[in-house]
């Protein structure tokens, strides 16, 4: 996303972010009238969600004092929703992915399909040597970078007729225009296309030593940005209510401190668009987190299932699914 800085028009002083009260956050979840008892429970915060942290200097909300998007505001904006003809998420690898022990692109496909409860297809990678995408050598760190607008134009041409959206993912570095140093990603929501780079999620990029867990860290960061960015494609704006994967982020430390899960406001929005079963979704995510070794998210998801179903029933469902 392109970054802008908001100033108060009257005084010319940067506005401060005003954290919502807990009543405002509850209201933002929207009415649960007419929903199933299970889904109603899944939209009660209970003890599993913390309020959004007070931003420190340099954090996203200190620089961008957003006012939030409630469930009702989201619905009122009539966002794109998957339908009979456009119902698949496409991942388009841009260039080759280096041979990690963890097959990153396949794991991202698995994750997105559990996260959104939709079919996710990986396309044949784009061979950069055969493409006429504009590239440059970054003047500061001398690495190759690809111009995002060229990628978006290419994706627009390639958009499959049944695509809800197409996301190019790459280990190459990106830039949005000559005056910028770099960008993590950029999307055109109207054209249903986006491009995201994971290059800067690898310590090697900064010339730092890769720790023994670096592949797990890379996978975790990439999963998180994928969930965040694809959610934007569904019309979800940044979340200011709870700690949530949809919180904005201005730097790596802030992204790393974001959880992988959706808060009740954002879960309500995504379920409204896609219509998945919330329990099935949590069970699939739990299996993914266990396999990936994301112990904290596995623990959180187990606790959340217990909150929704009660301890006995949650245990039975988790055991039943892990035997399948
Ligand atoms: Zn965002
Ligand atoms: Zn949220």
GROMACS .gro file of N, CA, C and O in nm, residues 200-309:
model
  440
  200UNK      N    1   1.236  -0.910   0.181
  200UNK     CA    2   1.285  -0.844   0.302
  200UNK      C    3   1.243  -0.915   0.430
  200UNK      O    4   1.263  -0.863   0.539
  201UNK      N    5   1.182  -1.032   0.416
  201UNK     CA    6   1.149  -1.113   0.534
  201UNK      C    7   1.258  -1.215   0.566
  201UNK      O    8   1.249  -1.289   0.663
  202UNK      N    9   1.358  -1.219   0.479
  202UNK     CA   10   1.469  -1.313   0.498
  202UNK      C   11   1.588  -1.233   0.554
  202UNK      O   12   1.630  -1.135   0.493
  203UNK      N   13   1.641  -1.273   0.671
  203UNK     CA   14   1.753  -1.197   0.730
  203UNK      C   15   1.870  -1.181   0.634
  203UNK      O   16   1.943  -1.081   0.640
  204UNK      N   17   1.885  -1.278   0.542
  204UNK     CA   18   1.994  -1.274   0.444
  204UNK      C   19   1.989  -1.145   0.360
  204UNK      O   20   2.091  -1.093   0.316
  205UNK      N   21   1.869  -1.093   0.340
  205UNK     CA   22   1.853  -0.972   0.260
  205UNK      C   23   1.932  -0.857   0.320
  205UNK      O   24   1.987  -0.773   0.248
  206UNK      N   25   1.936  -0.852   0.453
  206UNK     CA   26   2.004  -0.741   0.522
  206UNK      C   27   2.149  -0.776   0.554
  206UNK      O   28   2.214  -0.708   0.633
  207UNK      N   29   2.193  -0.888   0.497
  207UNK     CA   30   2.330  -0.932   0.525
  207UNK      C   31   2.345  -0.988   0.665
  207UNK      O   32   2.454  -0.999   0.718
  208UNK      N   33   2.229  -1.023   0.728
  208UNK     CA   34   2.235  -1.081   0.863
  208UNK      C   35   2.242  -1.233   0.853
  208UNK      O   36   2.196  -1.291   0.755
  209UNK      N   37   2.295  -1.292   0.958
  209UNK     CA   38   2.307  -1.437   0.962
  209UNK      C   39   2.169  -1.498   0.974
  209UNK      O   40   2.086  -1.451   1.051
  210UNK      N   41   2.144  -1.603   0.895
  210UNK     CA   42   2.016  -1.673   0.909
  210UNK      C   43   2.024  -1.764   1.030
  210UNK      O   44   2.109  -1.851   1.035
  211UNK      N   45   1.935  -1.743   1.125
  211UNK     CA   46   1.931  -1.831   1.242
  211UNK      C   47   1.878  -1.968   1.202
  211UNK      O   48   1.833  -1.986   1.088
  212UNK      N   49   1.878  -2.063   1.295
  212UNK     CA   50   1.837  -2.198   1.254
  212UNK      C   51   1.687  -2.206   1.225
  212UNK      O   52   1.642  -2.294   1.154
  213UNK      N   53   1.609  -2.109   1.277
  213UNK     CA   54   1.465  -2.106   1.256
  213UNK      C   55   1.422  -2.016   1.141
  213UNK      O   56   1.305  -1.987   1.127
  214UNK      N   57   1.518  -1.973   1.057
  214UNK     CA   58   1.482  -1.864   0.965
  214UNK      C   59   1.373  -1.903   0.867
  214UNK      O   60   1.291  -1.821   0.828
  215UNK      N   61   1.368  -2.032   0.827
  215UNK     CA   62   1.265  -2.071   0.730
  215UNK      C   63   1.127  -2.064   0.791
  215UNK      O   64   1.030  -2.029   0.725
  216UNK      N   65   1.120  -2.100   0.919
  216UNK     CA   66   0.992  -2.092   0.989
  216UNK      C   67   0.949  -1.945   1.002
  216UNK      O   68   0.833  -1.911   0.983
  217UNK      N   69   1.046  -1.859   1.031
  217UNK     CA   70   1.017  -1.716   1.044
  217UNK      C   71   0.971  -1.658   0.909
  217UNK      O   72   0.875  -1.584   0.901
  218UNK      N   73   1.041  -1.699   0.804
  218UNK     CA   74   1.005  -1.652   0.669
  218UNK      C   75   0.863  -1.699   0.633
  218UNK      O   76   0.782  -1.621   0.581
  219UNK      N   77   0.833  -1.825   0.663
  219UNK     CA   78   0.699  -1.878   0.633
  219UNK      C   79   0.593  -1.803   0.713
  219UNK      O   80   0.490  -1.764   0.660
  220UNK      N   81   0.621  -1.780   0.840
  220UNK     CA   82   0.525  -1.712   0.926
  220UNK      C   83   0.498  -1.569   0.877
  220UNK      O   84   0.384  -1.527   0.864
  221UNK      N   85   0.603  -1.497   0.847
  221UNK     CA   86   0.586  -1.360   0.799
  221UNK      C   87   0.512  -1.358   0.666
  221UNK      O   88   0.426  -1.272   0.643
  222UNK      N   89   0.545  -1.453   0.578
  222UNK     CA   90   0.482  -1.456   0.446
  222UNK      C   91   0.334  -1.493   0.458
  222UNK      O   92   0.250  -1.436   0.390
  223UNK      N   93   0.302  -1.590   0.544
  223UNK     CA   94   0.161  -1.629   0.566
  223UNK      C   95   0.082  -1.508   0.615
  223UNK      O   96  -0.030  -1.482   0.571
  224UNK      N   97   0.142  -1.436   0.708
  224UNK     CA   98   0.073  -1.325   0.770
  224UNK      C   99   0.044  -1.215   0.668
  224UNK      O  100  -0.066  -1.162   0.661
  225UNK      N  101   0.145  -1.183   0.586
  225UNK     CA  102   0.124  -1.074   0.490
  225UNK      C  103   0.023  -1.119   0.383
  225UNK      O  104  -0.059  -1.040   0.338
  226UNK      N  105   0.026  -1.248   0.349
  226UNK     CA  106  -0.069  -1.300   0.251
  226UNK      C  107  -0.213  -1.288   0.303
  226UNK      O  108  -0.302  -1.240   0.232
  227UNK      N  109  -0.235  -1.329   0.428
  227UNK     CA  110  -0.369  -1.320   0.487
  227UNK      C  111  -0.415  -1.174   0.494
  227UNK      O  112  -0.529  -1.142   0.461
  228UNK      N  113  -0.324  -1.086   0.534
  228UNK     CA  114  -0.355  -0.943   0.544
  228UNK      C  115  -0.391  -0.885   0.406
  228UNK      O  116  -0.495  -0.823   0.389
  229UNK      N  117  -0.307  -0.910   0.309
  229UNK     CA  118  -0.325  -0.848   0.177
  229UNK      C  119  -0.444  -0.907   0.103
  229UNK      O  120  -0.517  -0.834   0.036
  230UNK      N  121  -0.463  -1.038   0.112
  230UNK     CA  122  -0.580  -1.095   0.044
  230UNK      C  123  -0.708  -1.041   0.109
  230UNK      O  124  -0.806  -1.012   0.041
  231UNK      N  125  -0.706  -1.023   0.241
  231UNK     CA  126  -0.824  -0.967   0.309
  231UNK      C  127  -0.857  -0.828   0.255
  231UNK      O  128  -0.974  -0.793   0.240
  232UNK      N  129  -0.754  -0.748   0.225
  232UNK     CA  130  -0.780  -0.617   0.163
  232UNK      C  131  -0.857  -0.633   0.032
  232UNK      O  132  -0.940  -0.552  -0.003
  233UNK      N  133  -0.825  -0.741  -0.042
  233UNK     CA  134  -0.893  -0.766  -0.170
  233UNK      C  135  -1.043  -0.788  -0.152
  233UNK      O  136  -1.121  -0.772  -0.244
  234UNK      N  137  -1.080  -0.832  -0.031
  234UNK     CA  138  -1.222  -0.853  -0.001
  234UNK      C  139  -1.286  -0.724   0.052
  234UNK      O  140  -1.402  -0.725   0.093
  235UNK      N  141  -1.209  -0.616   0.056
  235UNK     CA  142  -1.263  -0.487   0.100
  235UNK      C  143  -1.245  -0.460   0.249
  235UNK      O  144  -1.297  -0.361   0.301
  236UNK      N  145  -1.172  -0.547   0.319
  236UNK     CA  146  -1.146  -0.523   0.461
  236UNK      C  147  -1.039  -0.415   0.473
  236UNK      O  148  -0.932  -0.427   0.414
  237UNK      N  149  -1.070  -0.311   0.549
  237UNK     CA  150  -0.970  -0.207   0.574
  237UNK      C  151  -0.895  -0.241   0.702
  237UNK      O  152  -0.927  -0.338   0.770
  238UNK      N  153  -0.796  -0.157   0.735
  238UNK     CA  154  -0.717  -0.186   0.856
  238UNK      C  155  -0.804  -0.187   0.981
  238UNK      O  156  -0.902  -0.114   0.990
  239UNK      N  157  -0.764  -0.269   1.074
  239UNK     CA  158  -0.839  -0.288   1.197
  239UNK      C  159  -0.777  -0.203   1.308
  239UNK      O  160  -0.655  -0.203   1.326
  240UNK      N  161  -0.861  -0.131   1.381
  240UNK     CA  162  -0.811  -0.050   1.494
  240UNK      C  163  -0.875  -0.095   1.625
  240UNK      O  164  -0.863  -0.028   1.727
  241UNK      N  165  -0.947  -0.208   1.621
  241UNK     CA  166  -1.028  -0.246   1.738
  241UNK      C  167  -0.954  -0.342   1.832
  241UNK      O  168  -0.951  -0.322   1.952
  242UNK      N  169  -0.898  -0.447   1.774
  242UNK     CA  170  -0.830  -0.549   1.855
  242UNK      C  171  -0.692  -0.574   1.794
  242UNK      O  172  -0.664  -0.531   1.683
  243UNK      N  173  -0.609  -0.652   1.866
  243UNK     CA  174  -0.487  -0.703   1.803
  243UNK      C  175  -0.534  -0.801   1.697
  243UNK      O  176  -0.608  -0.896   1.728
  244UNK      N  177  -0.491  -0.782   1.575
  244UNK     CA  178  -0.554  -0.853   1.463
  244UNK      C  179  -0.457  -0.854   1.346
  244UNK      O  180  -0.375  -0.764   1.332
  245UNK      N  181  -0.468  -0.953   1.260
  245UNK     CA  182  -0.381  -0.961   1.143
  245UNK      C  183  -0.405  -0.841   1.050
  245UNK      O  184  -0.319  -0.807   0.969
  246UNK      N  185  -0.521  -0.775   1.064
  246UNK     CA  186  -0.553  -0.661   0.979
  246UNK      C  187  -0.505  -0.527   1.038
  246UNK      O  188  -0.535  -0.422   0.982
  247UNK      N  189  -0.431  -0.528   1.148
  247UNK     CA  190  -0.370  -0.404   1.198
  247UNK      C  191  -0.269  -0.356   1.094
  247UNK      O  192  -0.199  -0.438   1.033
  248UNK      N  193  -0.261  -0.226   1.075
  248UNK     CA  194  -0.159  -0.172   0.985
  248UNK      C  195  -0.021  -0.191   1.046
  248UNK      O  196  -0.009  -0.213   1.167
  249UNK      N  197   0.081  -0.183   0.963
  249UNK     CA  198   0.216  -0.201   1.016
  249UNK      C  199   0.314  -0.115   0.939
  249UNK      O  200   0.309  -0.107   0.817
  250UNK      N  201   0.400  -0.051   1.012
  250UNK     CA  202   0.495   0.043   0.952
  250UNK      C  203   0.636  -0.012   0.946
  250UNK      O  204   0.722   0.043   0.879
  251UNK      N  205   0.663  -0.117   1.022
  251UNK     CA  206   0.799  -0.172   1.025
  251UNK      C  207   0.792  -0.320   1.067
  251UNK      O  208   0.689  -0.366   1.118
  252UNK      N  209   0.902  -0.388   1.045
  252UNK     CA  210   0.905  -0.534   1.064
  252UNK      C  211   0.871  -0.575   1.208
  252UNK      O  212   0.801  -0.673   1.230
  253UNK      N  213   0.919  -0.498   1.305
  253UNK     CA  214   0.892  -0.533   1.446
  253UNK      C  215   0.742  -0.528   1.472
  253UNK      O  216   0.687  -0.613   1.542
  254UNK      N  217   0.678  -0.428   1.412
  254UNK     CA  218   0.533  -0.414   1.431
  254UNK      C  219   0.459  -0.529   1.360
  254UNK      O  220   0.365  -0.585   1.416
  255UNK      N  221   0.503  -0.566   1.240
  255UNK     CA  222   0.439  -0.680   1.171
  255UNK      C  223   0.459  -0.808   1.250
  255UNK      O  224   0.368  -0.890   1.261
  256UNK      N  225   0.579  -0.825   1.304
  256UNK     CA  226   0.607  -0.948   1.379
  256UNK      C  227   0.522  -0.959   1.505
  256UNK      O  228   0.492  -1.068   1.551
  257UNK      N  229   0.482  -0.845   1.561
  257UNK     CA  230   0.404  -0.851   1.685
  257UNK      C  231   0.254  -0.868   1.657
  257UNK      O  232   0.176  -0.893   1.749
  258UNK      N  233   0.214  -0.858   1.531
  258UNK     CA  234   0.073  -0.880   1.497
  258UNK      C  235   0.042  -1.029   1.505
  258UNK      O  236   0.124  -1.110   1.465
  259UNK      N  237  -0.078  -1.066   1.552
  259UNK     CA  238  -0.111  -1.209   1.552
  259UNK      C  239  -0.147  -1.255   1.410
  259UNK      O  240  -0.159  -1.173   1.320
  260UNK      N  241  -0.165  -1.385   1.392
  260UNK     CA  242  -0.204  -1.437   1.260
  260UNK      C  243  -0.356  -1.440   1.245
  260UNK      O  244  -0.407  -1.459   1.136
  261UNK      N  245  -0.429  -1.425   1.357
  261UNK     CA  246  -0.575  -1.442   1.350
  261UNK      C  247  -0.650  -1.311   1.327
  261UNK      O  248  -0.596  -1.202   1.345
  262UNK      N  249  -0.776  -1.329   1.288
  262UNK     CA  250  -0.868  -1.217   1.267
  262UNK      C  251  -0.944  -1.191   1.397
  262UNK      O  252  -0.985  -1.286   1.463
  263UNK      N  253  -0.964  -1.066   1.430
  263UNK     CA  254  -1.048  -1.033   1.546
  263UNK      C  255  -1.195  -1.055   1.508
  263UNK      O  256  -1.226  -1.078   1.390
  264UNK      N  257  -1.289  -1.046   1.604
  264UNK     CA  258  -1.430  -1.071   1.570
  264UNK      C  259  -1.486  -0.976   1.464
  264UNK      O  260  -1.569  -1.017   1.383
  265UNK      N  261  -1.440  -0.849   1.464
  265UNK     CA  262  -1.491  -0.754   1.363
  265UNK      C  263  -1.452  -0.805   1.223
  265UNK      O  264  -1.536  -0.813   1.132
  266UNK      N  265  -1.326  -0.840   1.208
  266UNK     CA  266  -1.275  -0.879   1.076
  266UNK      C  267  -1.323  -1.019   1.037
  266UNK      O  268  -1.348  -1.046   0.918
  267UNK      N  269  -1.339  -1.108   1.136
  267UNK     CA  270  -1.392  -1.242   1.107
  267UNK      C  271  -1.536  -1.231   1.054
  267UNK      O  272  -1.572  -1.299   0.958
  268UNK      N  273  -1.613  -1.142   1.116
  268UNK     CA  274  -1.751  -1.123   1.071
  268UNK      C  275  -1.754  -1.076   0.925
  268UNK      O  276  -1.830  -1.128   0.843
  269UNK      N  277  -1.665  -0.982   0.891
  269UNK     CA  278  -1.660  -0.930   0.753
  269UNK      C  279  -1.626  -1.041   0.654
  269UNK      O  280  -1.692  -1.058   0.551
  270UNK      N  281  -1.521  -1.114   0.684
  270UNK     CA  282  -1.474  -1.216   0.590
  270UNK      C  283  -1.577  -1.328   0.574
  270UNK      O  284  -1.600  -1.377   0.464
  271UNK      N  285  -1.640  -1.368   0.686
  271UNK     CA  286  -1.741  -1.472   0.678
  271UNK      C  287  -1.862  -1.423   0.598
  271UNK      O  288  -1.920  -1.498   0.521
  272UNK      N  289  -1.895  -1.296   0.614
  272UNK     CA  290  -2.007  -1.237   0.537
  272UNK      C  291  -1.979  -1.248   0.387
  272UNK      O  292  -2.067  -1.279   0.308
  273UNK      N  293  -1.853  -1.225   0.348
  273UNK     CA  294  -1.817  -1.230   0.206
  273UNK      C  295  -1.813  -1.373   0.153
  273UNK      O  296  -1.858  -1.400   0.043
  274UNK      N  297  -1.754  -1.464   0.233
  274UNK     CA  298  -1.722  -1.597   0.181
  274UNK      C  299  -1.823  -1.701   0.226
  274UNK      O  300  -1.851  -1.797   0.154
  275UNK      N  301  -1.874  -1.687   0.347
  275UNK     CA  302  -1.974  -1.782   0.397
  275UNK      C  303  -1.917  -1.912   0.451
  275UNK      O  304  -1.989  -2.011   0.462
  276UNK      N  305  -1.788  -1.916   0.488
  276UNK     CA  306  -1.730  -2.040   0.542
  276UNK      C  307  -1.788  -2.076   0.679
  276UNK      O  308  -1.847  -1.990   0.746
  277UNK      N  309  -1.768  -2.201   0.718
  277UNK     CA  310  -1.805  -2.247   0.851
  277UNK      C  311  -1.691  -2.211   0.947
  277UNK      O  312  -1.577  -2.255   0.926
  278UNK      N  313  -1.720  -2.132   1.049
  278UNK     CA  314  -1.611  -2.082   1.134
  278UNK      C  315  -1.536  -2.193   1.209
  278UNK      O  316  -1.415  -2.185   1.226
  279UNK      N  317  -1.609  -2.296   1.250
  279UNK     CA  318  -1.543  -2.404   1.324
  279UNK      C  319  -1.452  -2.484   1.229
  279UNK      O  320  -1.335  -2.508   1.260
  280UNK      N  321  -1.505  -2.522   1.113
  280UNK     CA  322  -1.421  -2.593   1.014
  280UNK      C  323  -1.296  -2.514   0.982
  280UNK      O  324  -1.186  -2.569   0.969
  281UNK      N  325  -1.313  -2.382   0.969
  281UNK     CA  326  -1.198  -2.297   0.934
  281UNK      C  327  -1.093  -2.301   1.045
  281UNK      O  328  -0.974  -2.320   1.018
  282UNK      N  329  -1.136  -2.288   1.169
  282UNK     CA  330  -1.039  -2.292   1.279
  282UNK      C  331  -0.970  -2.429   1.287
  282UNK      O  332  -0.851  -2.436   1.315
  283UNK      N  333  -1.046  -2.536   1.262
  283UNK     CA  334  -0.985  -2.670   1.269
  283UNK      C  335  -0.878  -2.686   1.160
  283UNK      O  336  -0.769  -2.738   1.185
  284UNK      N  337  -0.908  -2.637   1.040
  284UNK     CA  338  -0.810  -2.647   0.931
  284UNK      C  339  -0.686  -2.563   0.962
  284UNK      O  340  -0.573  -2.605   0.937
  285UNK      N  341  -0.709  -2.443   1.016
  285UNK     CA  342  -0.596  -2.357   1.051
  285UNK      C  343  -0.511  -2.421   1.161
  285UNK      O  344  -0.388  -2.415   1.156
  286UNK      N  345  -0.579  -2.485   1.256
  286UNK     CA  346  -0.506  -2.551   1.365
  286UNK      C  347  -0.412  -2.658   1.310
  286UNK      O  348  -0.296  -2.668   1.351
  287UNK      N  349  -0.464  -2.735   1.214
  287UNK     CA  350  -0.379  -2.839   1.155
  287UNK      C  351  -0.257  -2.778   1.086
  287UNK      O  352  -0.146  -2.827   1.096
  288UNK      N  353  -0.280  -2.668   1.017
  288UNK     CA  354  -0.170  -2.599   0.948
  288UNK      C  355  -0.067  -2.549   1.051
  288UNK      O  356   0.053  -2.569   1.035
  289UNK      N  357  -0.114  -2.484   1.157
  289UNK     CA  358  -0.023  -2.426   1.257
  289UNK      C  359   0.061  -2.535   1.325
  289UNK      O  360   0.179  -2.516   1.351
  290UNK      N  361  -0.004  -2.650   1.351
  290UNK     CA  362   0.070  -2.759   1.415
  290UNK      C  363   0.180  -2.809   1.323
  290UNK      O  364   0.294  -2.829   1.365
  291UNK      N  365   0.145  -2.828   1.196
  291UNK     CA  366   0.241  -2.879   1.099
  291UNK      C  367   0.358  -2.781   1.080
  291UNK      O  368   0.473  -2.820   1.065
  292UNK      N  369   0.324  -2.651   1.082
  292UNK     CA  370   0.427  -2.549   1.059
  292UNK      C  371   0.510  -2.522   1.184
  292UNK      O  372   0.610  -2.451   1.177
  293UNK      N  373   0.464  -2.573   1.298
  293UNK     CA  374   0.536  -2.546   1.423
  293UNK      C  375   0.508  -2.407   1.478
  293UNK      O  376   0.588  -2.353   1.554
  294UNK      N  377   0.394  -2.349   1.440
  294UNK     CA  378   0.354  -2.218   1.495
  294UNK      C  379   0.277  -2.244   1.625
  294UNK      O  380   0.154  -2.237   1.630
  295UNK      N  381   0.353  -2.274   1.731
  295UNK     CA  382   0.292  -2.323   1.855
  295UNK      C  383   0.197  -2.222   1.919
  295UNK      O  384   0.092  -2.259   1.972
  296UNK      N  385   0.235  -2.093   1.915
  296UNK     CA  386   0.149  -1.994   1.982
  296UNK      C  387   0.013  -1.981   1.912
  296UNK      O  388  -0.090  -1.975   1.977
  297UNK      N  389   0.014  -1.983   1.778
  297UNK     CA  390  -0.114  -1.974   1.705
  297UNK      C  391  -0.195  -2.102   1.721
  297UNK      O  392  -0.318  -2.098   1.726
  298UNK      N  393  -0.128  -2.217   1.728
  298UNK     CA  394  -0.199  -2.344   1.749
  298UNK      C  395  -0.268  -2.341   1.885
  298UNK      O  396  -0.385  -2.377   1.899
  299UNK      N  397  -0.195  -2.292   1.984
  299UNK     CA  398  -0.249  -2.279   2.119
  299UNK      C  399  -0.370  -2.183   2.121
  299UNK      O  400  -0.475  -2.214   2.177
  300UNK      N  401  -0.353  -2.070   2.055
  300UNK     CA  402  -0.461  -1.970   2.051
  300UNK      C  403  -0.586  -2.031   1.984
  300UNK      O  404  -0.698  -2.015   2.033
  301UNK      N  405  -0.566  -2.100   1.872
  301UNK     CA  406  -0.679  -2.155   1.797
  301UNK      C  407  -0.750  -2.262   1.879
  301UNK      O  408  -0.874  -2.270   1.879
  302UNK      N  409  -0.673  -2.343   1.952
  302UNK     CA  410  -0.733  -2.444   2.041
  302UNK      C  411  -0.819  -2.376   2.147
  302UNK      O  412  -0.933  -2.416   2.171
  303UNK      N  413  -0.764  -2.270   2.209
  303UNK     CA  414  -0.838  -2.196   2.311
  303UNK      C  415  -0.966  -2.136   2.253
  303UNK      O  416  -1.071  -2.136   2.316
  304UNK      N  417  -0.954  -2.086   2.131
  304UNK     CA  418  -1.070  -2.023   2.067
  304UNK      C  419  -1.179  -2.127   2.039
  304UNK      O  420  -1.297  -2.100   2.058
  305UNK      N  421  -1.138  -2.246   1.993
  305UNK     CA  422  -1.236  -2.353   1.968
  305UNK      C  423  -1.304  -2.393   2.099
  305UNK      O  424  -1.425  -2.422   2.101
  306UNK      N  425  -1.227  -2.393   2.207
  306UNK     CA  426  -1.286  -2.426   2.338
  306UNK      C  427  -1.389  -2.320   2.378
  306UNK      O  428  -1.493  -2.352   2.433
  307UNK      N  429  -1.356  -2.195   2.351
  307UNK     CA  430  -1.449  -2.086   2.384
  307UNK      C  431  -1.580  -2.103   2.304
  307UNK      O  432  -1.689  -2.087   2.357
  308UNK      N  433  -1.566  -2.139   2.178
  308UNK     CA  434  -1.685  -2.147   2.090
  308UNK      C  435  -1.769  -2.271   2.122
  308UNK      O  436  -1.891  -2.264   2.131
  309UNK      N  437  -1.702  -2.385   2.141
  309UNK     CA  438  -1.774  -2.513   2.148
  309UNK      C  439  -1.784  -2.571   2.289
  309UNK      O  440  -1.859  -2.665   2.312
   0.00000   0.00000   0.00000
